[in-house]
Tab-separated table of C-alpha atoms in Angstrom:
chain	number	residue	atom	x	y	z
A	1	MET	CA	-0.017	-0.012	0.043
A	2	GLU	CA	2.852	2.526	0.786
A	3	LEU	CA	4.476	1.706	-2.512
A	4	ALA	CA	1.178	2.389	-4.412
A	5	SER	CA	0.904	5.740	-2.560
A	6	LEU	CA	4.418	6.566	-3.258
A	7	ILE	CA	4.131	5.759	-7.009
A	8	VAL	CA	0.872	7.915	-7.037
A	9	SER	CA	2.745	10.766	-5.305
A	10	ILE	CA	5.621	10.596	-7.721
A	11	ILE	CA	3.283	10.707	-10.757
A	12	ALA	CA	1.361	13.525	-9.398
A	13	LEU	CA	4.669	15.413	-8.694
A	14	ALA	CA	5.789	14.626	-12.149
A	15	ALA	CA	2.571	15.906	-13.545
A	16	SER	CA	2.705	19.058	-11.585
A	17	GLY	CA	6.295	19.592	-12.562
A	18	PHE	CA	5.560	19.138	-16.177
A	19	THR	CA	2.489	21.398	-15.992
A	20	TYR	CA	4.510	24.291	-14.338
A	21	PHE	CA	7.476	24.001	-16.927
A	22	ILE	CA	4.995	24.150	-19.842
A	23	HIS	CA	2.978	26.974	-18.163
A	24	ASP	CA	6.178	28.764	-17.280
A	25	ARG	CA	7.598	28.483	-20.871
A	26	LYS	CA	4.150	29.863	-22.101
A	27	ILE	CA	4.281	32.685	-19.835
A	28	LYS	CA	7.939	33.592	-20.554
A	29	LYS	CA	7.034	33.461	-24.349
A	30	GLN	CA	3.990	35.999	-23.624
A	31	GLU	CA	6.149	38.282	-21.634
A	32	ALA	CA	8.889	38.304	-24.410
A	33	THR	CA	6.067	39.170	-26.947
A	34	ILE	CA	4.782	41.991	-24.670
A	35	ASN	CA	8.358	43.286	-24.104
A	36	ASP	CA	8.877	43.306	-27.896
A	37	TYR	CA	5.530	45.279	-28.573
A	38	GLN	CA	6.260	47.718	-25.786
A	39	LEU	CA	9.833	48.504	-27.212
A	40	THR	CA	8.345	48.806	-30.674
A	41	LYS	CA	5.643	51.254	-29.424
A	42	LEU	CA	8.283	53.290	-27.586
A	43	HIS	CA	10.458	53.430	-30.836
A	44	GLU	CA	7.372	54.481	-32.822
A	45	GLU	CA	6.528	57.201	-30.342
A	46	LYS	CA	10.088	58.606	-30.475
A	47	ILE	CA	9.972	58.840	-34.189
A	48	VAL	CA	6.478	60.388	-34.171
A	49	ASN	CA	7.762	62.991	-31.743
A	50	LYS	CA	10.436	63.865	-34.223
A	51	LYS	CA	8.140	64.491	-37.118
A	52	ALA	CA	6.294	67.471	-38.288
A	53	GLN	CA	3.227	66.981	-40.616
A	54	LEU	CA	1.980	69.735	-42.811
A	55	SER	CA	-1.224	70.222	-44.548
A	56	GLY	CA	-3.104	73.245	-46.235
A	57	SER	CA	-6.653	74.502	-46.513
A	58	ILE	CA	-7.927	77.172	-48.773
A	59	THR	CA	-10.300	80.095	-48.004
A	60	ILE	CA	-12.040	81.265	-51.037
A	61	PHE	CA	-13.354	84.904	-51.616
A	62	LYS	CA	-16.084	84.912	-54.290
A	63	ASN	CA	-15.690	86.184	-57.810
A	64	ASP	CA	-12.386	88.299	-57.268
A	65	GLY	CA	-9.864	85.264	-57.613
A	66	LYS	CA	-8.398	85.846	-54.184
A	67	ARG	CA	-7.478	82.860	-52.092
A	68	ILE	CA	-5.811	82.398	-48.842
A	69	LEU	CA	-3.841	79.174	-48.411
A	70	LYS	CA	-3.338	78.273	-44.679
A	71	ILE	CA	-0.478	75.757	-43.984
A	72	THR	CA	-0.663	74.105	-40.534
A	73	ASN	CA	1.938	71.877	-38.696
A	74	HIS	CA	-0.251	68.970	-37.329
A	75	GLY	CA	2.817	67.078	-36.117
A	76	LYS	CA	4.611	67.012	-32.818
A	77	ALA	CA	7.934	68.530	-33.982
A	78	THR	CA	9.017	71.703	-35.405
A	79	ALA	CA	9.177	72.031	-39.224
A	80	THR	CA	12.040	74.161	-40.693
A	81	ASN	CA	12.748	75.257	-44.250
A	82	VAL	CA	9.190	74.930	-45.417
A	83	ARG	CA	8.804	74.874	-49.236
A	84	MET	CA	5.885	74.601	-51.611
A	85	GLU	CA	5.705	73.428	-55.261
A	86	VAL	CA	2.563	73.664	-57.449
A	87	LEU	CA	2.253	70.506	-59.323
A	88	ASN	CA	-0.579	70.823	-61.683
A	89	GLY	CA	0.511	73.898	-63.722
A	90	VAL	CA	-1.917	76.282	-62.211
A	91	HIS	CA	-0.345	79.846	-62.015
A	92	ILE	CA	-0.863	81.630	-58.855
A	93	THR	CA	0.241	85.220	-58.076
A	94	ALA	CA	1.175	85.778	-54.535
A	95	PHE	CA	1.184	89.148	-52.839
A	96	ILE	CA	4.253	87.995	-50.713
A	97	ASP	CA	5.986	84.609	-51.225
A	98	PRO	CA	6.615	83.209	-47.879
A	99	PHE	CA	8.899	80.242	-49.008
A	100	PRO	CA	11.042	78.948	-47.742
A	101	PHE	CA	9.246	79.592	-44.353
A	102	GLU	CA	11.999	79.305	-41.703
A	103	LEU	CA	10.240	77.795	-38.776
A	104	LEU	CA	6.752	76.352	-38.063
A	105	ASN	CA	6.166	74.906	-34.605
A	106	PRO	CA	3.602	72.145	-33.798
A	107	THR	CA	-0.172	73.618	-34.122
A	108	GLU	CA	1.184	76.750	-35.747
A	109	SER	CA	0.246	77.837	-39.060
A	110	PHE	CA	0.890	80.543	-41.634
A	111	GLU	CA	-1.189	82.113	-44.423
A	112	MET	CA	-0.377	82.996	-48.036
A	113	THR	CA	-2.756	85.199	-50.042
A	114	PHE	CA	-2.683	84.675	-53.586
A	115	TYR	CA	-4.717	85.400	-56.772
A	116	ILE	CA	-5.607	82.831	-59.340
A	117	PRO	CA	-7.141	83.684	-62.610
A	118	MET	CA	-10.630	82.151	-63.228
A	119	GLY	CA	-10.509	79.306	-65.457
A	120	PRO	CA	-11.314	75.666	-65.997
A	121	CYS	CA	-8.981	74.358	-63.312
A	122	GLY	CA	-10.888	73.780	-60.109
A	123	LYS	CA	-8.225	72.110	-58.145
A	124	LEU	CA	-4.664	73.180	-56.925
A	125	LYS	CA	-2.205	70.021	-56.421
A	126	VAL	CA	0.659	71.225	-54.204
A	127	LYS	CA	3.530	69.523	-52.674
A	128	TYR	CA	5.012	70.663	-49.294
A	129	ILE	CA	8.467	70.015	-48.563
A	130	TRP	CA	10.155	70.590	-45.054
A	131	ASP	CA	12.782	69.399	-42.592
A	132	ASP	CA	12.237	68.215	-39.204
A	133	PRO	CA	14.411	66.266	-36.567
A	134	TYR	CA	13.555	62.970	-38.048
A	135	GLN	CA	14.709	63.698	-41.581
A	136	ASN	CA	15.190	66.358	-44.140
A	137	ASN	CA	13.252	66.856	-47.269
A	138	ASN	CA	9.849	65.414	-46.027
A	139	GLU	CA	7.094	65.568	-48.581
A	140	PHE	CA	3.250	65.650	-48.450
A	141	THR	CA	1.133	66.121	-51.656
A	142	GLN	CA	-2.366	67.525	-51.398
A	143	LEU	CA	-5.207	68.379	-53.785
A	144	LEU	CA	-6.971	71.661	-52.769
A	145	GLN	CA	-10.257	72.740	-54.184
A	146	LEU	CA	-10.078	76.295	-55.782
A	147	TYR	CA	-13.784	76.939	-56.445
C-alpha cells in the first residue's frame, strides 16, 4: 500500500512539474512578446515625436480670384525650411512669397494670400517639403479645391 501511494505521489509530482514548466515557458514567451511590443511602441513614439506633418486649406473669396492658403503643422515636432511646389501647372500670383518659411512649430500655421485667374482648373495640386528632427526633405502632396 505504501508503494502504491509513493508511486501515485511521484506521478502527481511529475505531472505538476511538467505542467509548471509548460505553463512557465508559455508565460515567458508571452512576456517576451509583450516586451517586444512595448519596445516597438516606444520606438514608434520617439519617431512620431520627431516628425512634423504639414497640410493646407484654402479660404475662397467669391468672384475676385483671391484665395488664402493656410498651411498648418499638425505634427509633434518643429518644421523648418518649409517649401511648396505647385504640381498641376496652375499659375498663382502671391502678394508675398513666404517660401522658404523658416520655422513652423507644432499647431502653428501661416497664411499666404494669392490670386488665381478664373479658368477651367478647379483644383490646386501642391507638394509641401520641409525638414524636421526626423529627416530632411519630407514631402506631402495635397489636392485643394479652388472654387
